[in-house]
């Protein structure tokens, strides 16, 4: 097989971090090659170098055997390299065709030749079996369809080598399966594909080869057919990892959280939660499954006091917390691991010590006269850092210097130390590697064993199925069904997540 990409001795440093350290990577023609590694291992940095978003400090790149300098994405595109980013770069009010041709529009005199744009897109989508409607507006199509549009955008610009960054992060199980078929179809038509991911199951299903990166260095390159999920996990983290969640039978008690007829508006003033009813009892984990954007975020924000409800009732242990402030919700026994740890979980430019007391900073324990008792705060912070194994030189460093996994550990430490009756965990393992995921899962199960109620919201169906005792599926702002986790199948949940009913209901 001939090499289409050779990256030799690539090095890249940022202040205080060696992101890529003497990396060698070879990608052959017509293969799907996965870059696997923990969050912050240097995978995206390496691909951003290949796509011209960063310049390497050292090393060389060969495309089809020719030494090249990729100084910006336009150079990468001219060399046949396209990239689909984790967060799509689409213009929602534009049509599919307008998005695909944006920046390289077919002209008719001085105007955009819309008919040619539409027929070009139709031809391209037929050729690569990426069925899309060129006239549909991007804001009206599913996330899986938006991803197809992004792939078509790169193909329209002549990409022979496609880089996909975390391509399955926002897809339903059925869309992930479809993506696998699409990638194999692209490869059969002579394309070469590089996938960045930390999801081991998808590596095994989708790839021919896998290169594992740990802390900026290449650990190994393996044929996918000759390896296993366990071996990949161990190489990725550097130790044996337990990939199964051992949780035993639930000992369910009284209802802790009760939600009745809840309605909430989104930021645009449209109804996002449309009359939701459920309860979470002590000693159980209720998982909320669904594709992103079906009201899960608004639901959690309403329970935690970050968003007002327009109707309905929320109570903790029989006491109403409807429309209370976040401070009052917290003091009524609610712990909250937010989905966006940077926006809602931490103040990145504060030291760890100050981040550990967020929300309880008014407590007498940390007061000294009219100010704060920094000696006590640092002492408390050191205790949590030790107990939750937050990897940091000391408690004085800023939160922004920690890896994603350690930032998440700090938030979990802070929330669990308050001993809440209800723990709401929203996307608790987003962007984390298998080692950090194992830690988070263990702590959630521990809360359940202590008789706490846990509300888990996750886009990762594997996570929902592994941790939950019951699973509520949200679609278009409503709960379309609540099932027992031990009886649920991926197919059944996937159908419900797409708005269909449970198979036996037909």
XYZ file of C-alpha atoms in Angstrom:
506
model
C 0.000 0.000 0.000
C 1.308 3.459 -0.830
C 1.559 6.122 1.876
C -0.592 9.218 1.283
C 0.508 10.980 4.479
C 3.826 10.709 6.296
C 4.435 12.870 9.357
C 8.012 12.538 10.604
C 9.455 13.735 13.897
C 6.615 16.227 14.504
C 7.074 18.383 17.600
C 4.799 21.109 18.932
C 4.912 22.940 22.265
C 2.557 25.416 23.912
C 3.474 27.340 27.072
C 4.136 24.664 29.688
C 2.937 21.768 27.502
C 4.724 19.501 25.026
C 1.648 18.608 22.955
C 3.439 16.559 20.266
C 6.808 14.962 20.983
C 8.712 13.481 17.999
C 5.594 11.924 16.434
C 5.773 9.663 13.388
C 2.549 8.762 11.578
C 1.987 7.016 8.250
C -1.449 6.807 6.652
C -1.852 4.568 3.599
C -4.054 5.028 0.562
C -7.574 3.635 1.011
C -7.440 2.946 4.745
C -9.344 4.206 7.775
C -6.685 5.106 10.328
C -7.712 5.991 13.879
C -5.762 8.311 16.173
C -6.669 7.102 19.636
C -5.760 8.757 22.907
C -6.876 10.375 26.114
C -8.281 13.882 26.188
C -5.257 16.188 25.910
C -2.969 13.451 24.498
C -2.130 15.583 21.440
C -4.347 13.982 18.746
C -6.170 17.138 17.687
C -2.945 19.171 17.800
C -1.322 16.710 15.363
C -4.280 16.881 12.960
C -4.482 20.677 13.256
C -0.829 20.685 12.096
C -1.719 18.445 9.135
C -4.621 20.753 8.239
C -2.478 23.904 8.526
C -4.171 25.396 11.603
C -0.889 25.114 13.557
C 2.675 25.150 12.325
C 4.936 22.440 13.794
C 8.043 23.467 15.782
C 9.961 20.616 14.189
C 9.495 17.698 11.809
C 8.341 17.268 8.227
C 5.202 16.281 6.342
C 5.053 14.311 3.105
C 1.866 14.122 1.054
C 2.006 11.319 -1.549
C 5.779 11.191 -1.130
C 6.313 14.924 -1.673
C 7.706 17.138 1.095
C 5.237 19.964 1.796
C 4.858 23.016 4.047
C 1.209 23.345 5.118
C 1.082 26.927 6.361
C -2.740 27.295 6.396
C -5.928 25.329 5.602
C -6.050 26.627 2.015
C -2.722 24.894 1.358
C -4.096 21.696 2.965
C -7.221 21.863 0.763
C -5.081 22.381 -2.362
C -3.164 19.206 -1.370
C -6.435 17.258 -1.121
C -6.732 17.298 2.682
C -10.147 18.102 4.216
C -11.164 18.294 7.867
C -14.548 17.834 9.561
C -14.327 19.460 12.984
C -15.995 18.163 16.127
C -18.163 21.311 16.270
C -19.617 21.751 12.817
C -18.742 24.907 10.872
C -22.125 25.397 9.186
C -24.378 28.450 8.713
C -27.784 27.313 10.091
C -30.111 29.631 8.061
C -28.363 28.671 4.775
C -29.449 25.670 2.699
C -27.384 22.502 2.432
C -26.217 23.483 -1.087
C -25.287 27.030 0.019
C -23.209 25.644 2.898
C -21.404 23.135 0.671
C -20.371 25.639 -2.017
C -19.650 28.497 0.425
C -16.308 30.074 -0.495
C -16.066 28.252 -3.861
C -19.423 29.178 -5.372
C -20.210 28.442 -9.048
C -20.780 31.816 -10.778
C -23.187 32.895 -13.511
C -21.838 36.255 -14.575
C -21.441 38.087 -11.271
C -24.154 36.139 -9.444
C -24.175 32.771 -7.688
C -25.366 30.008 -10.040
C -27.745 28.338 -7.582
C -29.019 25.747 -10.076
C -25.469 24.545 -10.765
C -24.714 24.494 -7.001
C -27.784 22.292 -6.404
C -27.016 19.924 -9.290
C -23.323 19.679 -8.224
C -24.384 18.770 -4.692
C -26.964 16.229 -5.951
C -24.340 14.598 -8.193
C -21.763 14.506 -5.380
C -24.192 13.109 -2.805
C -25.306 10.398 -5.248
C -21.706 9.462 -6.111
C -20.706 9.004 -2.467
C -24.099 7.689 -1.272
C -24.459 10.636 1.140
C -28.148 11.262 0.670
C -28.899 14.904 1.515
C -31.544 17.373 0.334
C -29.608 20.320 -1.187
C -32.594 22.669 -0.721
C -33.168 21.949 2.993
C -32.011 24.539 5.537
C -29.242 23.295 7.822
C -31.189 24.405 10.922
C -34.008 22.002 9.964
C -31.945 18.814 9.484
C -30.680 16.267 12.015
C -27.169 16.318 13.456
C -26.297 13.175 11.441
C -27.358 14.967 8.258
C -25.313 18.034 9.228
C -22.273 15.797 9.484
C -22.928 14.502 5.964
C -23.039 18.112 4.790
C -19.626 18.717 6.405
C -18.204 15.616 4.672
C -19.681 16.736 1.328
C -18.159 20.185 1.866
C -14.667 18.644 1.990
C -15.382 16.363 -1.002
C -16.679 19.334 -3.027
C -13.293 20.978 -2.518
C -11.546 17.886 -3.887
C -10.475 16.173 -0.647
C -8.744 12.802 -1.097
C -7.741 12.571 2.574
C -10.441 13.294 5.182
C -9.764 14.049 8.835
C -12.791 13.588 11.143
C -12.428 14.914 14.692
C -14.571 12.975 17.229
C -17.174 12.239 14.522
C -19.565 10.205 16.688
C -19.829 12.561 19.668
C -23.320 13.837 18.777
C -24.891 10.936 16.866
C -27.568 8.352 17.716
C -26.571 4.649 17.548
C -28.266 4.360 14.135
C -26.407 7.445 12.819
C -23.102 6.004 14.088
C -23.840 2.807 12.150
C -24.676 4.870 9.045
C -21.444 6.842 9.430
C -19.479 3.564 9.474
C -21.146 2.563 6.174
C -20.429 6.018 4.673
C -16.733 5.839 5.617
C -16.333 2.347 4.135
C -18.052 3.576 0.950
C -15.655 6.570 0.730
C -12.653 4.272 1.160
C -13.955 1.928 -1.573
C -13.923 4.976 -3.854
C -10.259 5.673 -3.176
C -10.411 8.096 -0.255
C -8.196 7.793 2.834
C -9.620 8.677 6.245
C -8.142 9.678 9.601
C -10.487 9.515 12.606
C -9.703 11.170 15.928
C -11.515 9.459 18.783
C -11.309 8.087 22.316
C -14.205 5.629 21.874
C -12.818 2.119 21.765
C -15.936 0.374 20.485
C -15.994 2.525 17.356
C -12.275 2.027 16.733
C -12.904 -1.722 16.481
C -15.897 -1.337 14.163
C -14.690 1.425 11.847
C -10.923 1.268 11.412
C -8.210 -0.701 9.604
C -5.321 0.644 11.675
C -4.972 2.475 14.964
C -2.192 4.689 16.303
C -2.260 5.274 20.063
C -0.960 8.602 21.391
C -0.279 9.151 25.086
C 0.998 12.445 26.513
C 2.197 13.676 23.139
C 4.075 10.501 22.138
C 3.148 7.629 19.827
C 2.842 4.475 21.947
C 2.087 2.016 19.136
C 0.484 1.498 15.728
C -1.581 -1.682 15.357
C -3.736 -3.479 12.808
C -7.264 -3.217 14.241
C -8.043 -6.831 13.364
C -5.123 -7.998 15.543
C -5.998 -6.106 18.739
C -8.772 -5.910 21.345
C -10.625 -3.209 23.258
C -8.774 -4.234 26.462
C -5.327 -3.924 24.837
C -6.175 -0.523 23.326
C -7.494 0.769 26.670
C -4.326 -0.316 28.450
C -2.024 1.267 25.861
C -4.088 4.459 25.854
C -4.005 4.972 29.637
C -0.813 3.111 30.534
C -2.449 0.672 32.957
C -5.164 -1.972 33.066
C -8.622 -0.415 32.977
C -11.920 -1.944 34.052
C -14.301 -1.405 31.152
C -17.374 -2.873 32.816
C -19.397 -1.217 35.541
C -20.048 -3.513 38.496
C -23.011 -2.084 40.342
C -25.129 -4.845 41.940
C -28.879 -4.625 42.526
C -30.388 -1.237 43.377
C -31.833 -0.806 46.861
C -34.449 1.768 46.013
C -36.034 3.951 48.676
C -38.245 7.046 48.835
C -38.605 9.542 45.930
C -35.991 12.292 46.303
C -36.651 14.342 43.148
C -40.175 14.711 41.767
C -40.888 16.591 38.555
C -44.523 17.154 37.508
C -45.842 18.798 34.326
C -42.618 20.772 33.855
C -42.481 23.264 30.978
C -39.555 25.532 30.103
C -38.562 27.885 27.284
C -35.187 27.881 25.530
C -33.021 30.958 24.874
C -35.103 31.848 21.805
C -38.335 31.832 23.822
C -39.576 28.565 22.271
C -40.841 25.727 24.425
C -37.928 23.315 25.051
C -39.406 21.136 27.816
C -43.014 20.248 27.077
C -44.762 18.888 30.159
C -42.327 16.394 31.670
C -43.099 14.025 34.606
C -40.630 11.717 36.375
C -39.114 10.937 39.753
C -35.714 9.781 40.988
C -35.646 7.692 44.166
C -32.921 7.208 46.715
C -30.485 4.424 45.814
C -31.121 4.571 42.068
C -29.626 6.144 38.958
C -32.173 7.462 36.461
C -30.506 8.000 33.093
C -31.856 10.491 30.573
C -30.974 9.434 27.033
C -31.506 11.421 23.861
C -29.801 13.128 20.967
C -28.363 16.534 21.854
C -30.858 19.399 21.586
C -34.039 17.611 22.670
C -34.533 19.617 25.861
C -32.133 17.777 28.196
C -29.975 20.866 28.886
C -32.989 23.083 29.564
C -34.491 20.421 31.855
C -31.328 20.254 33.982
C -30.962 24.054 34.047
C -34.541 24.376 35.292
C -34.072 21.828 38.094
C -30.822 23.511 39.193
C -32.351 27.016 39.218
C -30.426 28.344 36.203
C -33.615 28.704 34.146
C -37.171 29.580 35.165
C -40.060 27.204 34.586
C -43.251 28.376 32.847
C -45.390 25.596 34.372
C -45.107 22.556 36.601
C -43.532 21.654 39.909
C -40.081 20.448 41.067
C -39.633 19.123 44.591
C -36.818 17.587 46.651
C -37.973 15.225 49.423
C -41.489 16.646 49.110
C -40.371 20.302 49.422
C -40.874 22.554 46.381
C -37.728 24.045 44.817
C -39.561 25.407 41.750
C -37.913 28.614 40.488
C -35.602 28.928 43.507
C -32.176 30.497 42.961
C -29.219 28.135 42.240
C -27.892 28.930 45.756
C -31.175 27.826 47.377
C -31.393 24.723 45.163
C -27.863 23.735 46.259
C -28.672 24.254 49.938
C -31.781 22.060 49.601
C -29.467 19.103 48.919
C -28.698 19.149 45.182
C -25.179 18.519 43.819
C -24.566 19.438 40.162
C -21.869 18.306 37.733
C -22.562 20.634 34.769
C -22.254 19.619 31.107
C -19.911 22.535 30.345
C -17.196 22.411 32.998
C -15.555 25.612 31.726
C -18.684 27.726 31.573
C -20.554 26.488 34.644
C -18.229 24.257 36.654
C -15.046 26.249 37.180
C -13.586 29.736 37.063
C -10.560 28.943 34.928
C -8.544 31.998 36.000
C -8.961 31.194 39.710
C -6.656 28.836 41.627
C -7.900 25.345 42.496
C -8.282 26.314 46.161
C -10.890 28.970 45.313
C -12.645 26.668 42.829
C -13.143 24.024 45.525
C -15.292 26.356 47.640
C -17.473 27.798 44.853
C -21.073 27.747 46.058
C -20.087 27.244 49.699
C -17.829 30.310 49.884
C -20.372 31.998 52.199
C -19.950 29.227 54.770
C -18.683 30.240 58.223
C -15.970 27.562 57.926
C -14.124 29.732 55.365
C -14.730 33.145 56.949
C -12.206 35.321 58.753
C -13.653 38.619 59.906
C -15.271 40.200 56.843
C -13.017 38.307 54.424
C -12.039 34.739 53.586
C -9.745 32.495 55.605
C -7.293 31.471 52.869
C -5.332 29.136 55.141
C -8.487 27.068 55.804
C -9.519 27.209 52.134
C -6.129 25.843 51.011
C -6.277 23.137 53.678
C -9.763 22.072 52.533
C -8.643 22.135 48.903
C -5.601 19.920 49.613
C -7.898 17.389 51.342
C -10.184 17.145 48.273
C -7.262 17.016 45.817
C -5.780 14.083 47.728
C -9.067 12.243 48.232
C -10.121 12.493 44.568
C -6.637 12.039 43.089
C -6.601 15.359 41.199
C -3.226 15.396 39.411
C -1.735 18.810 40.147
C 1.543 20.147 41.602
C -0.432 22.069 44.287
C -3.717 23.831 45.055
C -2.386 27.244 44.015
C -2.254 26.588 40.263
C -5.046 27.916 38.074
C -7.898 25.611 37.035
C -7.149 26.268 33.359
C -3.794 24.464 33.666
C -5.421 21.099 34.493
C -6.359 18.477 31.884
C -10.085 17.945 31.228
C -10.143 14.795 33.352
C -8.566 16.518 36.352
C -10.864 19.538 36.014
C -13.805 17.108 36.108
C -12.387 15.339 39.180
C -12.144 18.694 40.963
C -15.814 19.505 40.219
C -16.911 16.021 41.365
C -14.833 16.365 44.559
C -16.477 19.699 45.357
C -20.034 18.512 44.664
C -19.771 15.159 46.466
C -18.090 16.605 49.542
C -21.318 18.521 50.225
C -23.094 15.159 50.637
C -26.137 16.002 48.451
C -29.374 13.945 48.532
C -29.643 14.318 44.743
C -26.655 14.385 42.388
C -27.310 15.663 38.872
C -24.529 14.570 36.519
C -24.841 16.167 33.088
C -22.451 14.742 30.450
C -20.066 13.820 33.303
C -17.520 12.083 31.037
C -17.683 14.334 27.965
C -14.237 14.510 26.376
C -12.627 12.264 29.006
C -10.404 9.231 28.395
C -11.151 5.702 29.618
C -9.109 6.140 32.817
C -10.998 9.277 33.889
C -14.319 7.748 32.767
C -13.667 4.724 35.019
C -13.093 7.126 37.961
C -16.310 9.120 37.290
C -18.435 5.970 36.886
C -17.068 4.531 40.127
C -18.011 7.724 42.019
C -21.552 7.796 40.591
C -22.147 4.157 41.581
C -20.722 4.963 45.026
C -23.376 7.686 45.487
C -26.088 5.203 44.516
C -24.720 2.663 47.033
C -24.877 5.340 49.751
C -28.610 5.682 49.100
C -28.382 8.938 47.142
C -30.528 9.700 44.100
C -28.570 10.233 40.867
C -29.960 11.893 37.731
C -27.553 11.100 34.872
C -27.892 12.969 31.578
C -25.602 11.695 28.845
C -25.382 11.535 25.062
C -23.318 8.348 25.424
C -25.821 5.525 25.166
C -23.270 2.949 26.399
C -22.811 5.034 29.544
C -26.562 5.389 30.127
C -27.086 1.637 29.686
C -24.136 0.675 31.913
C -24.923 2.985 34.854
C -28.688 3.477 34.969
C -31.311 1.481 36.819
C -34.070 3.111 34.759
C -33.750 5.009 31.481
C -35.989 7.912 30.391
C -35.688 8.833 26.715
C -36.200 12.474 25.706
C -37.262 13.521 22.237
C -38.477 16.976 21.196
C -38.869 18.175 24.793
C -40.939 15.219 25.974
C -40.134 11.945 27.724
C -41.229 9.350 25.153
C -40.787 6.420 27.523
C -39.133 5.164 30.713
C -37.696 1.644 30.605
C -35.880 -0.690 33.000
C -32.192 -0.592 32.088
C -31.746 -4.356 32.411
C -34.442 -4.954 29.754
C -33.451 -2.123 27.391
C -31.689 -2.742 24.069
C -29.645 -0.281 22.040
C -32.029 -0.710 19.090
C -35.124 0.026 21.185
C -33.545 3.122 22.775
C -32.236 4.318 19.401
C -35.751 4.146 17.918
C -37.144 6.122 20.874
C -34.301 8.681 20.614
C -35.309 9.316 16.994
C -38.912 9.943 18.060
C -40.261 6.453 17.278
C -42.169 4.347 19.778
C -40.946 1.230 21.516
C -41.146 -1.763 19.139
C -43.866 -3.553 21.186
C -46.064 -0.421 21.056
C -46.594 -0.616 17.303
